[in-house]
Short mmCIF file of C-alpha atoms and ligand atoms in Angstrom, two decimals:
data_model
loop_
_atom_site.label_atom_id
_atom_site.label_comp_id
_atom_site.label_asym_id
_atom_site.label_seq_id
_atom_site.Cartn_x
_atom_site.Cartn_y
_atom_site.Cartn_z
CA UNK A 172 45.32 18.21 29.33
CA UNK A 173 43.24 17.38 26.24
CA UNK A 174 45.90 18.10 23.64
CA UNK A 175 43.69 19.62 20.94
CA UNK A 176 46.30 22.02 19.58
CA UNK A 177 49.67 20.62 18.42
CA UNK A 178 52.73 22.54 19.66
CA UNK A 179 54.56 25.07 17.49
CA UNK A 180 58.22 26.08 17.41
CA UNK A 181 61.56 24.36 17.42
CA UNK A 182 63.15 21.92 19.79
CA UNK A 183 66.56 20.26 19.61
CA UNK A 184 66.65 16.57 18.89
CA UNK A 185 68.42 15.92 22.16
CA UNK A 186 65.69 17.70 24.16
CA UNK A 187 62.97 15.99 22.15
CA UNK A 188 64.44 12.61 23.06
CA UNK A 189 64.62 13.60 26.72
CA UNK A 190 61.01 14.75 26.68
CA UNK A 191 59.78 11.57 25.01
CA UNK A 192 61.69 9.22 27.30
CA UNK A 193 60.77 11.15 30.44
CA UNK A 194 57.11 10.99 29.51
CA UNK A 195 57.24 7.33 28.63
CA UNK A 196 59.04 6.45 31.83
CA UNK A 197 56.48 8.39 33.81
CA UNK A 198 53.56 6.75 32.03
CA UNK A 199 55.03 3.27 32.31
CA UNK A 200 56.50 3.27 35.77
CA UNK A 201 54.45 5.69 37.76
CA UNK A 202 51.05 5.22 36.18
CA UNK A 203 51.36 1.64 35.00
CA UNK A 204 52.08 0.07 38.35
CA UNK A 205 50.92 0.14 41.95
CA UNK A 206 54.48 -0.21 43.12
CA UNK A 207 56.45 2.88 43.99
CA UNK A 208 59.32 3.11 41.53
CA UNK A 209 61.98 5.69 40.99
CA UNK A 210 61.39 8.21 38.25
CA UNK A 211 64.67 9.23 36.62
CA UNK A 212 63.20 11.58 34.02
CA UNK A 213 62.59 15.32 34.34
CA UNK A 214 59.34 16.48 35.92
CA UNK A 215 59.63 19.81 34.11
CA UNK A 216 58.73 17.95 30.91
CA UNK A 217 55.42 16.88 32.42
CA UNK A 218 54.03 20.16 33.74
CA UNK A 219 50.46 20.12 32.57
CA UNK A 220 49.78 22.36 29.57
CA UNK A 221 53.44 23.36 29.13
CA UNK A 222 55.02 23.24 25.64
CA UNK A 223 57.13 20.24 26.79
CA UNK A 224 54.01 18.43 27.94
CA UNK A 225 52.42 18.98 24.51
CA UNK A 226 55.57 17.99 22.62
CA UNK A 227 55.84 14.75 24.59
CA UNK A 228 52.19 13.88 24.04
CA UNK A 229 52.07 14.66 20.31
CA UNK A 230 55.40 13.01 19.51
CA UNK A 231 54.38 9.82 21.27
CA UNK A 232 50.97 9.97 19.63
CA UNK A 233 52.62 9.81 16.22
CA UNK A 234 55.42 7.42 17.14
CA UNK A 235 53.23 4.84 18.85
CA UNK A 236 50.98 4.63 15.81
CA UNK A 237 53.62 2.43 14.23
CA UNK A 238 52.36 -0.43 16.36
CA UNK A 239 48.80 -1.31 17.42
CA UNK A 240 49.97 -2.74 20.73
CA UNK A 241 52.17 0.18 21.60
CA UNK A 242 49.51 2.71 20.62
CA UNK A 243 46.68 1.17 22.65
CA UNK A 244 48.90 0.83 25.69
CA UNK A 245 50.10 4.41 25.36
CA UNK A 246 46.54 5.71 24.96
CA UNK A 247 45.40 3.81 28.03
CA UNK A 248 48.17 5.38 30.07
CA UNK A 249 47.60 8.88 28.69
CA UNK A 250 43.96 8.46 29.74
CA UNK A 251 45.10 7.43 33.18
CA UNK A 252 47.29 10.52 33.30
CA UNK A 253 44.28 12.68 32.44
CA UNK A 254 42.22 10.93 35.12
CA UNK A 255 44.96 11.56 37.69
CA UNK A 256 45.24 15.18 36.72
CA UNK A 257 41.48 15.69 36.88
CA UNK A 258 41.41 14.21 40.36
CA UNK A 259 43.98 16.65 41.75
CA UNK A 260 43.15 19.77 39.76
CA UNK A 261 41.84 22.81 41.71
CA UNK A 262 38.81 24.86 40.66
CA UNK A 263 40.81 27.57 38.94
CA UNK A 264 42.85 25.10 36.93
CA UNK A 265 39.73 23.17 35.99
CA UNK A 266 37.96 26.27 34.76
CA UNK A 267 41.04 27.19 32.74
CA UNK A 268 41.09 23.67 31.32
CA UNK A 269 37.48 23.96 30.07
CA UNK A 270 38.23 27.40 28.67
CA UNK A 271 41.32 26.17 26.81
CA UNK A 272 39.48 23.21 25.31
CA UNK A 273 36.69 25.49 24.08
CA UNK A 274 39.20 28.03 22.68
CA UNK A 275 41.22 25.37 20.86
CA UNK A 276 38.18 23.57 19.50
CA UNK A 277 36.68 26.81 18.17
CA UNK A 278 39.88 27.45 16.24
CA UNK A 279 39.37 24.29 14.23
CA UNK A 280 35.74 24.47 13.26
CA UNK A 281 36.31 22.88 9.86
CA UNK A 282 37.85 19.74 11.39
CA UNK A 283 35.64 16.73 10.90
CA UNK A 284 35.75 15.08 14.30
CA UNK A 285 32.37 14.20 15.86
CA UNK A 286 33.81 14.48 19.36
CA UNK A 287 34.52 18.19 18.81
CA UNK A 288 30.85 19.16 18.88
CA UNK A 289 30.12 17.15 22.01
CA UNK A 290 33.20 18.45 23.79
CA UNK A 291 32.46 22.01 22.87
CA UNK A 292 28.91 21.70 24.16
CA UNK A 293 29.96 19.94 27.37
CA UNK A 294 32.86 22.21 28.28
CA UNK A 295 30.69 25.28 27.60
CA UNK A 296 27.99 23.75 29.79
CA UNK A 297 30.43 22.99 32.60
CA UNK A 298 31.63 26.61 32.50
CA UNK A 299 28.16 27.97 33.32
CA UNK A 300 28.73 29.42 36.83
CA UNK A 301 26.01 27.44 38.63
CA UNK A 302 26.97 24.17 36.92
CA UNK A 303 30.67 24.74 37.55
CA UNK A 304 30.05 25.44 41.24
CA UNK A 305 27.90 22.32 41.41
CA UNK A 306 30.45 19.91 39.94
CA UNK A 307 33.43 21.23 41.95
CA UNK A 308 31.49 21.52 45.18
CA UNK A 309 32.87 19.37 48.01
CA UNK A 310 29.31 18.20 48.66
CA UNK A 311 28.84 16.99 45.08
CA UNK A 312 27.64 13.42 45.65
CA UNK A 313 29.35 10.55 43.84
CA UNK A 314 25.98 9.46 42.45
CA UNK A 315 24.46 12.89 41.84
CA UNK A 316 21.94 12.94 38.96
CA UNK A 317 20.84 16.56 39.14
CA UNK A 318 22.13 17.28 35.63
CA UNK A 319 22.53 14.87 32.77
CA UNK A 320 23.32 14.82 29.08
CA UNK A 321 22.64 12.36 26.28
CA UNK A 322 25.61 11.50 24.12
CA UNK A 323 25.90 9.20 21.12
CA UNK A 324 26.94 5.89 22.69
CA UNK A 325 29.56 5.32 19.99
CA UNK A 326 31.60 8.15 21.46
CA UNK A 327 31.68 6.52 24.89
CA UNK A 328 32.31 2.90 24.07
CA UNK A 329 34.44 2.14 27.12
CA UNK A 330 31.73 3.46 29.48
CA UNK A 331 29.12 1.47 27.60
CA UNK A 332 31.29 -1.65 27.81
CA UNK A 333 31.78 -1.15 31.54
CA UNK A 334 28.00 -0.61 31.88
CA UNK A 335 28.80 2.68 33.59
CA UNK A 336 26.09 4.53 31.64
CA UNK A 337 22.43 3.89 30.89
CA UNK A 338 21.45 3.62 27.25
CA UNK A 339 18.39 5.31 25.83
CA UNK A 340 17.56 5.10 22.10
CA UNK A 341 21.20 4.94 21.00
CA UNK A 342 22.36 7.58 23.45
CA UNK A 343 24.34 7.16 26.63
CA UNK A 344 22.83 9.04 29.56
CA UNK A 345 25.63 10.61 31.58
CA UNK A 346 25.06 12.32 34.92
CA UNK A 347 26.93 15.28 36.37
CA UNK A 348 28.64 13.03 38.95
CA UNK A 349 30.36 11.25 36.04
CA UNK A 350 31.99 14.32 34.56
CA UNK A 351 35.55 13.00 35.03
CA UNK A 352 34.79 9.58 33.53
CA UNK A 353 32.99 11.33 30.70
CA UNK A 354 35.99 13.53 29.88
CA UNK A 355 38.38 10.56 30.02
CA UNK A 356 36.17 8.52 27.73
CA UNK A 357 35.82 11.40 25.24
CA UNK A 358 39.55 11.95 25.41
CA UNK A 359 40.19 8.41 24.13
CA UNK A 360 37.60 8.74 21.39
CA UNK A 361 38.96 12.16 20.45
CA UNK A 362 42.50 10.82 20.03
CA UNK A 363 41.26 7.85 17.99
CA UNK A 364 39.43 10.17 15.60
CA UNK A 365 42.41 12.47 15.42
CA UNK A 366 44.86 9.76 14.46
CA UNK A 367 42.45 8.42 11.85
CA UNK A 368 42.38 11.84 10.21
CA UNK A 369 46.12 12.35 10.44
CA UNK A 370 47.43 9.30 8.63
CA UNK A 371 49.31 11.57 6.20
CA UNK A 372 51.31 12.93 9.15
CA UNK A 373 52.16 9.44 10.30
CA UNK A 374 53.48 8.59 6.83
CA UNK A 375 55.71 11.67 6.78
CA UNK A 376 56.84 10.99 10.29
CA UNK A 377 57.77 7.39 9.55
CA UNK A 378 60.24 8.40 6.83
CA UNK A 379 62.07 10.88 9.04
CA UNK A 380 65.41 9.32 10.08
CA UNK A 381 65.45 11.29 13.37
CA UNK A 382 62.08 9.83 14.34
CA UNK A 383 63.18 6.37 13.25
CA UNK A 384 66.14 6.68 15.56
CA UNK A 385 63.92 7.59 18.54
CA UNK A 386 61.52 4.81 17.60
CA UNK A 387 64.32 2.22 17.59
CA UNK A 388 65.48 3.38 21.01
CA UNK A 389 61.91 3.30 22.28
CA UNK A 390 61.39 -0.24 21.13
CA UNK A 391 64.61 -1.38 22.69
CA UNK A 392 63.83 0.27 26.02
CA UNK A 393 60.35 -1.25 26.07
CA UNK A 394 61.10 -4.70 24.82
CA UNK A 395 64.66 -5.60 25.84
CA UNK A 396 65.50 -9.02 24.41
CA UNK A 397 67.00 -10.40 27.57
CA UNK A 398 64.80 -13.44 27.93
CA UNK A 399 65.14 -15.00 24.55
CA UNK A 400 67.63 -16.32 22.08
CA UNK A 401 65.97 -16.84 18.70
CA UNK A 402 64.42 -14.51 16.20
CA UNK A 403 60.93 -15.66 15.33
CA UNK A 404 58.77 -13.21 13.44
CA UNK A 405 55.24 -13.29 12.06
CA UNK A 406 56.70 -13.74 8.58
CA UNK A 407 59.41 -16.35 9.24
CA UNK A 408 57.44 -18.56 11.61
CA UNK A 409 56.34 -21.00 8.91
CA UNK A 410 60.01 -21.75 8.33
CA UNK A 411 61.03 -21.69 12.02
CA UNK A 412 58.25 -24.11 12.94
CA UNK A 413 60.43 -26.86 11.47
CA UNK A 414 62.60 -26.46 14.58
CA UNK A 415 59.68 -26.47 17.05
CA UNK A 416 58.92 -29.51 19.20
CA UNK A 417 55.86 -31.43 17.99
CA UNK A 418 53.64 -30.02 20.76
CA UNK A 419 54.20 -26.45 19.56
CA UNK A 420 54.28 -27.34 15.87
CA UNK A 421 50.84 -28.84 16.42
CA UNK A 422 49.50 -25.59 17.91
CA UNK A 423 50.97 -23.55 15.08
CA UNK A 424 49.45 -25.78 12.40
CA UNK A 425 46.11 -25.80 14.17
CA UNK A 426 46.12 -22.03 14.42
CA UNK A 427 46.95 -21.68 10.73
CA UNK A 428 44.12 -24.05 9.87
CA UNK A 429 41.37 -22.89 12.20
CA UNK A 430 42.60 -19.35 12.95
CA UNK A 431 41.70 -19.83 16.61
CA UNK A 432 43.05 -21.67 19.66
CA UNK A 433 41.46 -22.32 23.01
CA UNK A 434 42.47 -20.04 25.87
CA UNK A 435 45.17 -22.23 27.44
CA UNK A 436 46.62 -23.36 24.11
CA UNK A 437 46.95 -19.69 23.15
CA UNK A 438 48.51 -18.85 26.49
CA UNK A 439 51.18 -21.59 26.41
CA UNK A 440 51.97 -21.09 22.76
CA UNK A 441 52.39 -17.32 23.22
CA UNK A 442 54.77 -17.92 26.14
CA UNK A 443 56.73 -20.42 24.09
CA UNK A 444 57.11 -17.94 21.22
CA UNK A 445 58.09 -15.20 23.65
CA UNK A 446 60.82 -17.31 25.20
CA UNK A 447 62.02 -18.40 21.78
CA UNK A 448 62.59 -14.84 20.68
CA UNK A 449 59.38 -13.48 19.20
CA UNK A 450 59.17 -9.79 20.08
CA UNK A 451 55.94 -8.32 21.42
CA UNK A 452 55.43 -6.48 18.16
CA UNK A 453 55.72 -9.65 16.14
CA UNK A 454 53.50 -11.57 18.54
CA UNK A 455 50.75 -8.98 18.12
CA UNK A 456 51.14 -9.08 14.33
CA UNK A 457 51.05 -12.89 14.32
CA UNK A 458 47.92 -13.23 16.47
CA UNK A 459 46.23 -10.31 14.78
CA UNK A 460 46.75 -11.91 11.39
CA UNK A 461 45.08 -15.15 12.48
CA UNK A 462 42.33 -13.73 14.65
CA UNK A 463 41.31 -11.29 11.92
CA UNK A 464 40.34 -14.25 9.74
CA UNK A 465 36.97 -16.00 10.08
CA UNK A 466 37.30 -18.93 12.45
CA UNK A 467 36.98 -22.54 11.42
CA UNK A 468 36.26 -24.01 14.84
CA UNK A 469 33.64 -26.65 15.50
CA UNK A 470 32.35 -24.53 18.35
CA UNK A 471 30.75 -21.12 17.94
CA UNK A 472 33.85 -19.04 18.47
CA UNK A 473 33.06 -15.46 19.39
CA UNK A 474 36.64 -14.17 19.41
CA UNK A 475 37.59 -11.74 16.74
CA UNK A 476 40.50 -9.33 16.53
CA UNK A 477 38.46 -6.47 15.20
CA UNK A 478 36.01 -6.65 18.11
CA UNK A 479 38.41 -7.64 20.89
CA UNK A 480 41.71 -6.06 19.81
CA UNK A 481 42.14 -4.21 23.11
CA UNK A 482 41.64 -7.38 25.15
CA UNK A 483 43.96 -9.44 22.95
CA UNK A 484 46.71 -6.85 23.05
CA UNK A 485 46.37 -6.49 26.81
CA UNK A 486 46.54 -10.25 27.26
CA UNK A 487 49.65 -10.59 25.04
CA UNK A 488 51.33 -7.71 26.84
CA UNK A 489 50.41 -9.38 30.13
CA UNK A 490 52.19 -12.55 29.04
CA UNK A 491 55.20 -10.45 28.13
CA UNK A 492 55.25 -9.09 31.66
CA UNK A 493 54.20 -5.57 30.66
CA UNK A 494 50.75 -5.43 32.28
CA UNK A 495 49.11 -6.44 35.55
CA UNK A 496 51.59 -7.78 38.08
CA UNK A 497 54.33 -7.58 35.40
CA UNK A 498 55.56 -11.08 36.01
CA UNK A 499 57.95 -12.79 33.63
CA UNK A 500 55.85 -15.87 32.86
CA UNK A 501 57.49 -18.98 31.37
CA UNK A 502 56.30 -21.84 29.21
CA UNK A 503 55.34 -24.86 31.32
CA UNK A 504 57.54 -27.95 31.43
CA UNK A 505 57.08 -31.16 29.43
CA UNK A 506 55.76 -33.00 32.47
CA UNK A 507 53.08 -30.34 32.81
CA UNK A 508 52.11 -30.74 29.15
CA UNK A 509 52.00 -34.51 29.61
CA UNK A 510 49.82 -34.46 32.71
CA UNK A 511 47.62 -31.39 32.72
CA UNK A 512 44.46 -30.87 30.71
CA UNK A 513 43.41 -27.38 31.79
CA UNK A 514 40.02 -27.36 30.02
CA UNK A 515 37.76 -29.66 28.00
CA UNK A 516 38.30 -27.84 24.71
CA UNK A 517 42.10 -27.66 25.17
CA UNK A 518 43.87 -28.76 21.97
CA UNK A 519 47.40 -28.80 23.39
CA UNK A 520 49.39 -31.37 25.32
CA UNK A 521 52.32 -33.60 24.50
CA UNK A 522 51.68 -35.51 21.25
CA UNK A 523 53.91 -38.37 22.47
CA UNK A 524 51.68 -38.79 25.49
CA UNK A 525 48.24 -37.48 24.65
CA UNK A 526 47.73 -38.26 20.93
CA UNK A 527 46.46 -41.50 19.47
CA UNK A 528 48.72 -43.22 16.91
CA UNK A 529 46.95 -41.85 13.84
CA UNK A 530 47.02 -38.25 15.10
CA UNK A 531 50.67 -38.60 16.08
CA UNK A 532 51.62 -40.02 12.68
CA UNK A 533 49.69 -37.33 10.91
CA UNK A 534 51.52 -34.62 12.87
CA UNK A 535 54.99 -36.13 12.45
CA UNK A 536 54.41 -36.72 8.74
CA UNK A 537 54.63 -32.93 8.28
CA UNK A 538 58.34 -33.05 8.91
CA UNK A 539 59.39 -36.61 7.93
CA UNK A 540 59.38 -38.77 4.87
CA UNK A 541 57.09 -41.78 5.00
CA UNK A 542 59.96 -44.26 5.37
CA UNK A 543 61.58 -42.20 8.18
CA UNK A 544 58.23 -41.95 9.91
CA UNK A 545 57.67 -45.69 9.71
CA UNK A 546 61.15 -46.33 11.03
CA UNK A 547 60.66 -43.86 13.85
CA UNK A 548 57.30 -45.34 14.80
CA UNK A 549 58.85 -48.79 14.83
CA UNK A 550 62.00 -48.01 16.80
CA UNK A 551 61.79 -44.53 18.31
CA UNK A 552 58.84 -44.73 20.70
CA UNK A 553 59.79 -45.05 24.38
CA UNK A 554 57.92 -45.37 27.62
CA UNK A 555 58.63 -41.79 28.67
CA UNK A 556 57.34 -39.06 26.30
CA UNK A 557 60.43 -36.91 26.91
CA UNK A 558 62.67 -39.80 25.84
CA UNK A 559 60.59 -40.30 22.70
CA UNK A 560 60.87 -36.58 22.07
CA UNK A 561 64.66 -36.74 22.42
CA UNK A 562 64.67 -39.63 19.95
CA UNK A 563 62.53 -37.66 17.57
CA UNK A 564 64.94 -34.76 17.91
CA UNK A 565 67.87 -37.03 16.96
CA UNK A 566 65.96 -38.48 14.07
CA UNK A 567 64.91 -35.15 12.70
CA UNK A 568 68.19 -33.35 13.16
CA UNK A 569 70.15 -36.41 12.09
CA UNK A 570 72.42 -36.11 15.09
CA UNK A 571 73.85 -38.99 17.06
CA UNK A 572 74.29 -36.97 20.23
CA UNK A 573 73.34 -39.17 23.14
CA UNK A 574 73.17 -36.66 25.96
CA UNK A 575 69.97 -34.98 24.80
CA UNK A 576 67.27 -34.52 27.39
CA UNK A 577 64.11 -32.58 26.71
CA UNK A 578 62.40 -31.21 29.76
CA UNK A 579 60.83 -28.09 28.29
CA UNK A 580 59.60 -27.29 24.77
CA UNK A 581 61.82 -24.19 24.73
CA UNK A 582 64.85 -26.41 25.31
CA UNK A 583 64.01 -28.40 22.18
CA UNK A 584 63.95 -25.30 19.98
CA UNK A 585 67.13 -23.96 21.56
CA UNK A 586 68.98 -27.19 20.82
CA UNK A 587 67.72 -27.15 17.24
CA UNK A 588 69.10 -23.63 16.84
CA UNK A 589 72.46 -24.72 18.23
CA UNK A 590 72.68 -27.39 15.54
CA UNK A 591 71.60 -25.21 12.63
FE1 SF4 B 209 56.67 -31.01 23.65
FE2 SF4 B 209 57.98 -31.87 25.75
FE3 SF4 B 209 56.23 -33.45 24.53
FE4 SF4 B 209 58.53 -32.88 23.39
S1 SF4 B 209 58.21 -34.01 25.28
S2 SF4 B 209 56.53 -32.83 22.41
S3 SF4 B 209 58.83 -30.79 24.04
S4 SF4 B 209 55.79 -31.54 25.62
#
């Protein structure tokens, strides 16, 4: 259950693939959603503590490290799997679990992982007959405080964040009634330390063509490109932005300048990029790059990738329909952008409707010569913002097509692609 000891032996590539995909399907479909969904994989690959179980866990541990978003999502689900297993385990299995963790940790005494010492101490403590009987007893109260331990708070950051533990001089005070939460929290910290110390393995793994093949299949199965048509990446976006409608070009330029956007601007812009073909991986890389830089907002911005990476990744995955209710969200329409101002610090909106003349000219001057801009400002502006936008599209793409209507920002980009 804790996966301290990597598996040994040989496995065929075909079986390895089956194990990995079965595990991933189980983690994604069964544990990631409240809905009952069909599991098409093989349960035999998930029997707790079996060689297949270990192979699946360790292979995914190394594979998912290729992407921050994938890794954090995988780790969250593996933790959920541990929590589920701990909630159904019987006394004998639980005792065996503690024993196995202790045995495996003792075999690696020279490993420098601060969680090892805490785990060893805790599991040994839980195996003391009176303590073991106490924690597995049916009458063990949910808020029992009979036994407690003090653990360095840095090893239990999620419990600290959730305010599930009291803090005392840098230590988190954990009671016996919290033994499951404690193990799950230490499990996450343990894996994070492990992967930090095993970067050499990741490098070897990433050059193995067999693993690259599985990784490509994994990415495709997780992020099918059925909702988009373009190919925007974190590295080509500065070129692609030339084909964006002014509303989205504005958000991109603002983000590049200030390295932050307000909540709703970030939400709509992420959805736009998603629909225009930016993969989840690229979206995470793009936002990570900007939010890792110091902000240049007028307000005191407290967002920072380093501090809030988990939240950012969750929110991006949510917009991609991979978390929460798993809805396929879309970018709002032009009329929405023209009418709605979701919050006071919102920097978005339709430039043809919401910007003053100077701000509009300044934005359009990024993609037009001065004489074209003057001509456009003199002849291209219409009553309806969408009509002005269609005019701007014609001007910029130098097309004389008359039947252009822009109702959604995504439509603008799609039409630009069709012409290029
Ligand atoms: Fe964007 Fe629509 Fe305004 Fe054009 S009309 S700038 S696509 S909101």
